[in-house]
PDB file of C-alpha atoms in Angstrom:
ATOM      1  CA  UNK Q   1      12.064  14.233  10.719  1.00  0.00           C
ATOM      2  CA  UNK Q   2      14.069  11.894  14.128  1.00  0.00           C
ATOM      3  CA  UNK Q   3      11.187   9.640  15.697  1.00  0.00           C
ATOM      4  CA  UNK Q   4       8.538  10.026  13.384  1.00  0.00           C
ATOM      5  CA  UNK Q   5       7.267   6.736  12.364  1.00  0.00           C
ATOM      6  CA  UNK Q   6       5.828   5.723   8.323  1.00  0.00           C
ATOM      7  CA  UNK Q   7       3.816   2.494   7.473  1.00  0.00           C
ATOM      8  CA  UNK Q   8       3.864   0.843   4.263  1.00  0.00           C
ATOM      9  CA  UNK Q   9       1.886  -1.591   3.134  1.00  0.00           C
ATOM     10  CA  UNK Q  10       3.526  -3.618   0.462  1.00  0.00           C
ATOM     11  CA  UNK Q  11       6.855  -2.130   1.720  1.00  0.00           C
ATOM     12  CA  UNK Q  12       9.480  -5.319   0.931  1.00  0.00           C
ATOM     13  CA  UNK Q  13       9.311  -4.319  -3.062  1.00  0.00           C
ATOM     14  CA  UNK Q  14       8.709  -2.239  -5.869  1.00  0.00           C
ATOM     15  CA  UNK Q  15       7.906   1.147  -5.362  1.00  0.00           C
ATOM     16  CA  UNK Q  16       7.102   0.323  -1.542  1.00  0.00           C
ATOM     17  CA  UNK Q  17      10.706  -0.667  -0.982  1.00  0.00           C
ATOM     18  CA  UNK Q  18      12.185   2.759  -2.371  1.00  0.00           C
ATOM     19  CA  UNK Q  19       9.691   4.572   0.020  1.00  0.00           C
ATOM     20  CA  UNK Q  20      11.091   2.572   2.983  1.00  0.00           C
ATOM     21  CA  UNK Q  21      14.686   3.545   2.049  1.00  0.00           C
ATOM     22  CA  UNK Q  22      13.807   7.492   0.669  1.00  0.00           C
ATOM     23  CA  UNK Q  23      11.928   7.611   4.550  1.00  0.00           C
ATOM     24  CA  UNK Q  24      14.308   6.230   6.426  1.00  0.00           C
ATOM     25  CA  UNK Q  25      17.198   8.438   4.969  1.00  0.00           C
ATOM     26  CA  UNK Q  26      15.086  11.076   5.872  1.00  0.00           C
ATOM     27  CA  UNK Q  27      15.303   9.999   9.893  1.00  0.00           C
ATOM     28  CA  UNK Q  28      11.729   8.116   9.871  1.00  0.00           C
ATOM     29  CA  UNK Q  29      11.432   4.766  11.400  1.00  0.00           C
ATOM     30  CA  UNK Q  30       9.713   2.567   8.794  1.00  0.00           C
ATOM     31  CA  UNK Q  31       7.133   0.040   9.419  1.00  0.00           C
ATOM     32  CA  UNK Q  32       6.599  -2.432   6.591  1.00  0.00           C
ATOM     33  CA  UNK Q  33       3.642  -5.110   6.121  1.00  0.00           C
ATOM     34  CA  UNK Q  34       4.208  -7.093   3.167  1.00  0.00           C
ATOM     35  CA  UNK Q  35       4.120 -10.838   2.565  1.00  0.00           C
ATOM     36  CA  UNK Q  36       7.289 -11.721   1.776  1.00  0.00           C
ATOM     37  CA  UNK Q  37       9.843 -12.095   5.064  1.00  0.00           C
ATOM     38  CA  UNK Q  38      12.599 -12.938   3.231  1.00  0.00           C
ATOM     39  CA  UNK Q  39      12.276  -9.539   1.180  1.00  0.00           C
ATOM     40  CA  UNK Q  40      11.861  -7.943   4.147  1.00  0.00           C
ATOM     41  CA  UNK Q  41      14.839  -8.745   6.063  1.00  0.00           C
ATOM     42  CA  UNK Q  42      17.176  -7.321   2.995  1.00  0.00           C
ATOM     43  CA  UNK Q  43      15.101  -4.448   3.407  1.00  0.00           C
ATOM     44  CA  UNK Q  44      15.945  -4.065   7.190  1.00  0.00           C
ATOM     45  CA  UNK Q  45      19.288  -5.010   6.842  1.00  0.00           C
ATOM     46  CA  UNK Q  46      19.414  -1.536   4.770  1.00  0.00           C
ATOM     47  CA  UNK Q  47      17.302   0.412   6.442  1.00  0.00           C
ATOM     48  CA  UNK Q  48      19.462  -0.234   9.820  1.00  0.00           C
ATOM     49  CA  UNK Q  49      22.540   1.262   7.861  1.00  0.00           C
ATOM     50  CA  UNK Q  50      21.086   3.830   7.574  1.00  0.00           C
ATOM     51  CA  UNK Q  51      20.788   4.320  11.572  1.00  0.00           C
ATOM     52  CA  UNK Q  52      16.979   3.855  11.197  1.00  0.00           C
ATOM     53  CA  UNK Q  53      14.945   1.065  12.892  1.00  0.00           C
ATOM     54  CA  UNK Q  54      12.254  -1.273  10.981  1.00  0.00           C
ATOM     55  CA  UNK Q  55      10.089  -3.349  11.958  1.00  0.00           C
ATOM     56  CA  UNK Q  56       8.050  -5.484   9.975  1.00  0.00           C
ATOM     57  CA  UNK Q  57       4.096  -7.687   9.665  1.00  0.00           C
ATOM     58  CA  UNK Q  58       3.794  -9.943   7.754  1.00  0.00           C
ATOM     59  CA  UNK Q  59       0.262  -9.803   7.280  1.00  0.00           C
ATOM     60  CA  UNK Q  60      -3.125 -10.009   4.485  1.00  0.00           C
ATOM     61  CA  UNK Q  61      -3.945  -6.757   3.872  1.00  0.00           C
ATOM     62  CA  UNK Q  62      -7.330  -7.875   2.612  1.00  0.00           C
ATOM     63  CA  UNK Q  63      -8.325  -8.970   6.046  1.00  0.00           C
ATOM     64  CA  UNK Q  64      -9.641  -5.995   8.385  1.00  0.00           C
ATOM     65  CA  UNK Q  65      -8.066  -8.150  11.529  1.00  0.00           C
ATOM     66  CA  UNK Q  66      -4.599  -7.832  10.050  1.00  0.00           C
ATOM     67  CA  UNK Q  67      -4.502  -4.572   9.374  1.00  0.00           C
ATOM     68  CA  UNK Q  68      -5.319  -3.885  12.926  1.00  0.00           C
ATOM     69  CA  UNK Q  69      -2.651  -6.215  14.086  1.00  0.00           C
ATOM     70  CA  UNK Q  70      -0.039  -4.154  11.641  1.00  0.00           C
ATOM     71  CA  UNK Q  71      -1.499  -1.253  13.250  1.00  0.00           C
ATOM     72  CA  UNK Q  72      -1.092  -2.099  16.776  1.00  0.00           C
ATOM     73  CA  UNK Q  73       2.618  -3.515  16.013  1.00  0.00           C
ATOM     74  CA  UNK Q  74       3.348   0.120  15.105  1.00  0.00           C
ATOM     75  CA  UNK Q  75       1.991   1.806  17.731  1.00  0.00           C
ATOM     76  CA  UNK Q  76       3.491  -0.325  20.712  1.00  0.00           C
ATOM     77  CA  UNK Q  77       6.529  -0.525  18.755  1.00  0.00           C
ATOM     78  CA  UNK Q  78       6.920   3.358  18.198  1.00  0.00           C
ATOM     79  CA  UNK Q  79       4.021   4.800  20.071  1.00  0.00           C
ATOM     80  CA  UNK Q  80       3.192   6.533  17.013  1.00  0.00           C
ATOM     81  CA  UNK Q  81       1.716   6.975  13.256  1.00  0.00           C
ATOM     82  CA  UNK Q  82       3.589  10.365  11.367  1.00  0.00           C
ATOM     83  CA  UNK Q  83       2.926   8.728   7.875  1.00  0.00           C
ATOM     84  CA  UNK Q  84       1.009   5.809   6.516  1.00  0.00           C
ATOM     85  CA  UNK Q  85       1.455   4.827   3.107  1.00  0.00           C
ATOM     86  CA  UNK Q  86      -0.770   2.815   1.296  1.00  0.00           C
ATOM     87  CA  UNK Q  87       0.901   1.179  -1.182  1.00  0.00           C
ATOM     88  CA  UNK Q  88       0.048  -2.683  -1.124  1.00  0.00           C
ATOM     89  CA  UNK Q  89      -1.516  -3.878  -4.641  1.00  0.00           C
ATOM     90  CA  UNK Q  90      -1.900  -5.955  -7.588  1.00  0.00           C
ATOM     91  CA  UNK Q  91      -3.085  -6.016 -10.693  1.00  0.00           C
ATOM     92  CA  UNK Q  92      -5.183  -8.978 -12.574  1.00  0.00           C
ATOM     93  CA  UNK Q  93      -4.825  -9.235 -16.781  1.00  0.00           C
ATOM     94  CA  UNK Q  94      -8.003 -10.829 -18.536  1.00  0.00           C
ATOM     95  CA  UNK Q  95     -10.808  -9.633 -21.108  1.00  0.00           C
ATOM     96  CA  UNK Q  96     -13.499  -9.080 -18.424  1.00  0.00           C
ATOM     97  CA  UNK Q  97     -16.427 -11.651 -20.624  1.00  0.00           C
ATOM     98  CA  UNK Q  98     -13.569 -14.008 -19.547  1.00  0.00           C
ATOM     99  CA  UNK Q  99     -12.661 -12.452 -16.034  1.00  0.00           C
ATOM    100  CA  UNK Q 100     -13.254 -14.693 -12.842  1.00  0.00           C
ATOM    101  CA  UNK Q 101     -15.283 -12.886 -10.232  1.00  0.00           C
ATOM    102  CA  UNK Q 102     -13.672 -14.222  -7.266  1.00  0.00           C
ATOM    103  CA  UNK Q 103     -10.181 -12.911  -8.549  1.00  0.00           C
ATOM    104  CA  UNK Q 104     -11.929  -9.667  -9.346  1.00  0.00           C
ATOM    105  CA  UNK Q 105     -13.362  -9.618  -6.125  1.00  0.00           C
ATOM    106  CA  UNK Q 106      -9.488 -10.230  -4.327  1.00  0.00           C
ATOM    107  CA  UNK Q 107      -8.132  -7.842  -6.581  1.00  0.00           C
ATOM    108  CA  UNK Q 108     -10.438  -5.195  -4.769  1.00  0.00           C
ATOM    109  CA  UNK Q 109     -10.223  -6.599  -1.056  1.00  0.00           C
ATOM    110  CA  UNK Q 110      -6.503  -5.904  -1.356  1.00  0.00           C
ATOM    111  CA  UNK Q 111      -6.034  -2.614  -3.532  1.00  0.00           C
ATOM    112  CA  UNK Q 112      -9.248  -0.694  -2.152  1.00  0.00           C
ATOM    113  CA  UNK Q 113     -10.433  -2.041   0.779  1.00  0.00           C
ATOM    114  CA  UNK Q 114      -6.879  -2.602   2.157  1.00  0.00           C
ATOM    115  CA  UNK Q 115      -6.144   0.904   1.819  1.00  0.00           C
ATOM    116  CA  UNK Q 116      -9.562   1.803   3.113  1.00  0.00           C
ATOM    117  CA  UNK Q 117      -8.937  -0.665   6.393  1.00  0.00           C
ATOM    118  CA  UNK Q 118      -5.677   0.997   6.720  1.00  0.00           C
ATOM    119  CA  UNK Q 119      -6.794   4.625   6.973  1.00  0.00           C
ATOM    120  CA  UNK Q 120      -9.647   3.264   9.283  1.00  0.00           C
ATOM    121  CA  UNK Q 121      -7.350   2.423  11.933  1.00  0.00           C
ATOM    122  CA  UNK Q 122      -4.674   4.693  11.502  1.00  0.00           C
ATOM    123  CA  UNK Q 123      -6.764   7.671  11.978  1.00  0.00           C
ATOM    124  CA  UNK Q 124      -6.646   8.332  15.383  1.00  0.00           C
ATOM    125  CA  UNK Q 125      -3.195   7.895  15.529  1.00  0.00           C
ATOM    126  CA  UNK Q 126      -2.488  10.382  12.868  1.00  0.00           C
ATOM    127  CA  UNK Q 127      -5.256  12.820  14.248  1.00  0.00           C
ATOM    128  CA  UNK Q 128      -2.494  13.024  17.403  1.00  0.00           C
ATOM    129  CA  UNK Q 129       0.428  14.347  14.631  1.00  0.00           C
ATOM    130  CA  UNK Q 130      -1.154  15.944  12.671  1.00  0.00           C
ATOM    131  CA  UNK Q 131      -0.292  13.396  10.314  1.00  0.00           C
ATOM    132  CA  UNK Q 132      -0.078  12.511   6.207  1.00  0.00           C
ATOM    133  CA  UNK Q 133      -1.459   9.600   4.077  1.00  0.00           C
ATOM    134  CA  UNK Q 134      -0.133   8.844   0.902  1.00  0.00           C
ATOM    135  CA  UNK Q 135      -2.021   6.788  -1.863  1.00  0.00           C
ATOM    136  CA  UNK Q 136       0.158   5.132  -4.138  1.00  0.00           C
ATOM    137  CA  UNK Q 137      -2.583   5.023  -7.470  1.00  0.00           C
ATOM    138  CA  UNK Q 138      -1.872   5.003 -10.757  1.00  0.00           C
ATOM    139  CA  UNK Q 139      -2.477   6.600 -14.511  1.00  0.00           C
ATOM    140  CA  UNK Q 140      -5.238   3.941 -14.206  1.00  0.00           C
ATOM    141  CA  UNK Q 141      -6.761   5.538 -11.929  1.00  0.00           C
ATOM    142  CA  UNK Q 142      -7.622   7.959 -14.487  1.00  0.00           C
ATOM    143  CA  UNK Q 143      -7.463   6.336 -17.540  1.00  0.00           C
ATOM    144  CA  UNK Q 144      -8.842   3.129 -18.792  1.00  0.00           C
ATOM    145  CA  UNK Q 145      -6.939   0.445 -20.788  1.00  0.00           C
ATOM    146  CA  UNK Q 146      -8.012  -3.178 -22.119  1.00  0.00           C
ATOM    147  CA  UNK Q 147      -7.463  -6.290 -20.223  1.00  0.00           C
ATOM    148  CA  UNK Q 148      -7.310  -4.542 -16.914  1.00  0.00           C
ATOM    149  CA  UNK Q 149     -11.054  -3.630 -15.733  1.00  0.00           C
ATOM    150  CA  UNK Q 150     -10.630  -5.201 -12.224  1.00  0.00           C
ATOM    151  CA  UNK Q 151      -7.115  -2.987 -11.746  1.00  0.00           C
ATOM    152  CA  UNK Q 152      -8.382   0.196 -13.344  1.00  0.00           C
ATOM    153  CA  UNK Q 153     -11.496   0.196 -11.663  1.00  0.00           C
ATOM    154  CA  UNK Q 154     -10.376  -0.085  -7.916  1.00  0.00           C
ATOM    155  CA  UNK Q 155      -7.995   2.602  -8.252  1.00  0.00           C
ATOM    156  CA  UNK Q 156     -10.835   4.725 -10.229  1.00  0.00           C
ATOM    157  CA  UNK Q 157     -12.491   3.528  -6.530  1.00  0.00           C
ATOM    158  CA  UNK Q 158      -9.463   4.662  -4.340  1.00  0.00           C
ATOM    159  CA  UNK Q 159      -9.366   8.255  -6.386  1.00  0.00           C
ATOM    160  CA  UNK Q 160     -12.657   9.228  -5.006  1.00  0.00           C
ATOM    161  CA  UNK Q 161     -11.772   7.707  -1.848  1.00  0.00           C
ATOM    162  CA  UNK Q 162      -9.196   9.620  -1.524  1.00  0.00           C
ATOM    163  CA  UNK Q 163     -10.474  12.560  -2.931  1.00  0.00           C
ATOM    164  CA  UNK Q 164     -13.021  12.599  -0.462  1.00  0.00           C
ATOM    165  CA  UNK Q 165     -11.949  11.864   2.754  1.00  0.00           C
ATOM    166  CA  UNK Q 166      -9.130  14.900   2.048  1.00  0.00           C
ATOM    167  CA  UNK Q 167     -12.258  17.167   2.637  1.00  0.00           C
ATOM    168  CA  UNK Q 168     -13.012  15.363   6.037  1.00  0.00           C
ATOM    169  CA  UNK Q 169      -9.424  14.996   7.514  1.00  0.00           C
ATOM    170  CA  UNK Q 170      -9.080  18.623   6.795  1.00  0.00           C
ATOM    171  CA  UNK Q 171     -10.355  19.654   9.499  1.00  0.00           C
ATOM    172  CA  UNK Q 172      -8.040  17.252  11.667  1.00  0.00           C
ATOM    173  CA  UNK Q 173      -4.977  18.344   9.788  1.00  0.00           C
ATOM    174  CA  UNK Q 174      -4.177  15.315   8.237  1.00  0.00           C
ATOM    175  CA  UNK Q 175      -2.994  15.754   4.785  1.00  0.00           C
ATOM    176  CA  UNK Q 176      -4.106  13.215   2.097  1.00  0.00           C
ATOM    177  CA  UNK Q 177      -1.804  13.000  -1.340  1.00  0.00           C
ATOM    178  CA  UNK Q 178      -2.628  10.291  -3.859  1.00  0.00           C
ATOM    179  CA  UNK Q 179       0.261   9.453  -6.333  1.00  0.00           C
ATOM    180  CA  UNK Q 180      -0.721   8.364  -9.741  1.00  0.00           C
ATOM    181  CA  UNK Q 181       2.989   6.697 -11.575  1.00  0.00           C
ATOM    182  CA  UNK Q 182       2.530   5.165 -14.870  1.00  0.00           C
ATOM    183  CA  UNK Q 183       5.639   2.394 -15.461  1.00  0.00           C
ATOM    184  CA  UNK Q 184       8.347   1.830 -13.636  1.00  0.00           C
ATOM    185  CA  UNK Q 185      10.633  -1.175 -12.912  1.00  0.00           C
ATOM    186  CA  UNK Q 186       9.566  -3.391 -10.665  1.00  0.00           C
ATOM    187  CA  UNK Q 187       8.015  -7.136  -9.956  1.00  0.00           C
ATOM    188  CA  UNK Q 188       4.753  -5.702 -10.473  1.00  0.00           C
ATOM    189  CA  UNK Q 189       4.286  -7.121 -13.421  1.00  0.00           C
ATOM    190  CA  UNK Q 190       5.539 -10.588 -12.388  1.00  0.00           C
ATOM    191  CA  UNK Q 191       3.082 -10.712 -10.030  1.00  0.00           C
ATOM    192  CA  UNK Q 192       0.270  -9.735 -11.459  1.00  0.00           C
ATOM    193  CA  UNK Q 193      -2.971 -12.549 -11.799  1.00  0.00           C
ATOM    194  CA  UNK Q 194      -4.069 -13.951 -15.280  1.00  0.00           C
ATOM    195  CA  UNK Q 195      -7.483 -15.157 -16.068  1.00  0.00           C
ATOM    196  CA  UNK Q 196      -7.701 -18.254 -13.955  1.00  0.00           C
ATOM    197  CA  UNK Q 197      -6.069 -16.285 -11.376  1.00  0.00           C
ATOM    198  CA  UNK Q 198      -2.463 -17.364 -11.309  1.00  0.00           C
ATOM    199  CA  UNK Q 199       0.804 -15.101 -11.332  1.00  0.00           C
ATOM    200  CA  UNK Q 200       1.497 -14.235 -14.867  1.00  0.00           C
ATOM    201  CA  UNK Q 201       5.294 -14.297 -14.016  1.00  0.00           C
ATOM    202  CA  UNK Q 202       7.563 -12.778 -17.075  1.00  0.00           C
ATOM    203  CA  UNK Q 203       6.215  -9.778 -18.660  1.00  0.00           C
ATOM    204  CA  UNK Q 204       4.749  -9.720 -21.398  1.00  0.00           C
ATOM    205  CA  UNK Q 205       6.972  -6.506 -22.677  1.00  0.00           C
TER     206      UNK Q 205
END
């Protein structure tokens, strides 16, 4: 796997961070997109101790221009993309009747459109390497839960999108996988948005 490159959105914490370590241990160079520069420095230091290189871009995954910058930086630094992991995401806890639709839309732009932008602008490079796309979805991509209508619908949308492009990209020898984990320990719940759009903070469980 030497000199192969993995791009991980939301790669400075949670599942993205764990994946960054796993891929670096396999010899990949790692590019992380995220919003927390201090977290990235910790991740970078650990990855470098494994003998791999790590680059980071502080960006807004819901902005197509920022995603283009992420892809451009990857190509400028390493010249290739072998694996794209669409991991960045947030949740929103609110009864739909009380939901703030601006927050609902914000979640969709991050969870769904962030993945779309990342795939769209990475395809030319993944075609060259016959690479892979890994989408980090959720059991909520199949099973609904109350107070999570925004999150659940974004994950259902992700599932449909990636299932569709899998059929298209098969002709280009690009592999597409959707991972749908259940609960695991991370800061995800602490970053869940409440009805008013503010972070939930301490877990409700």
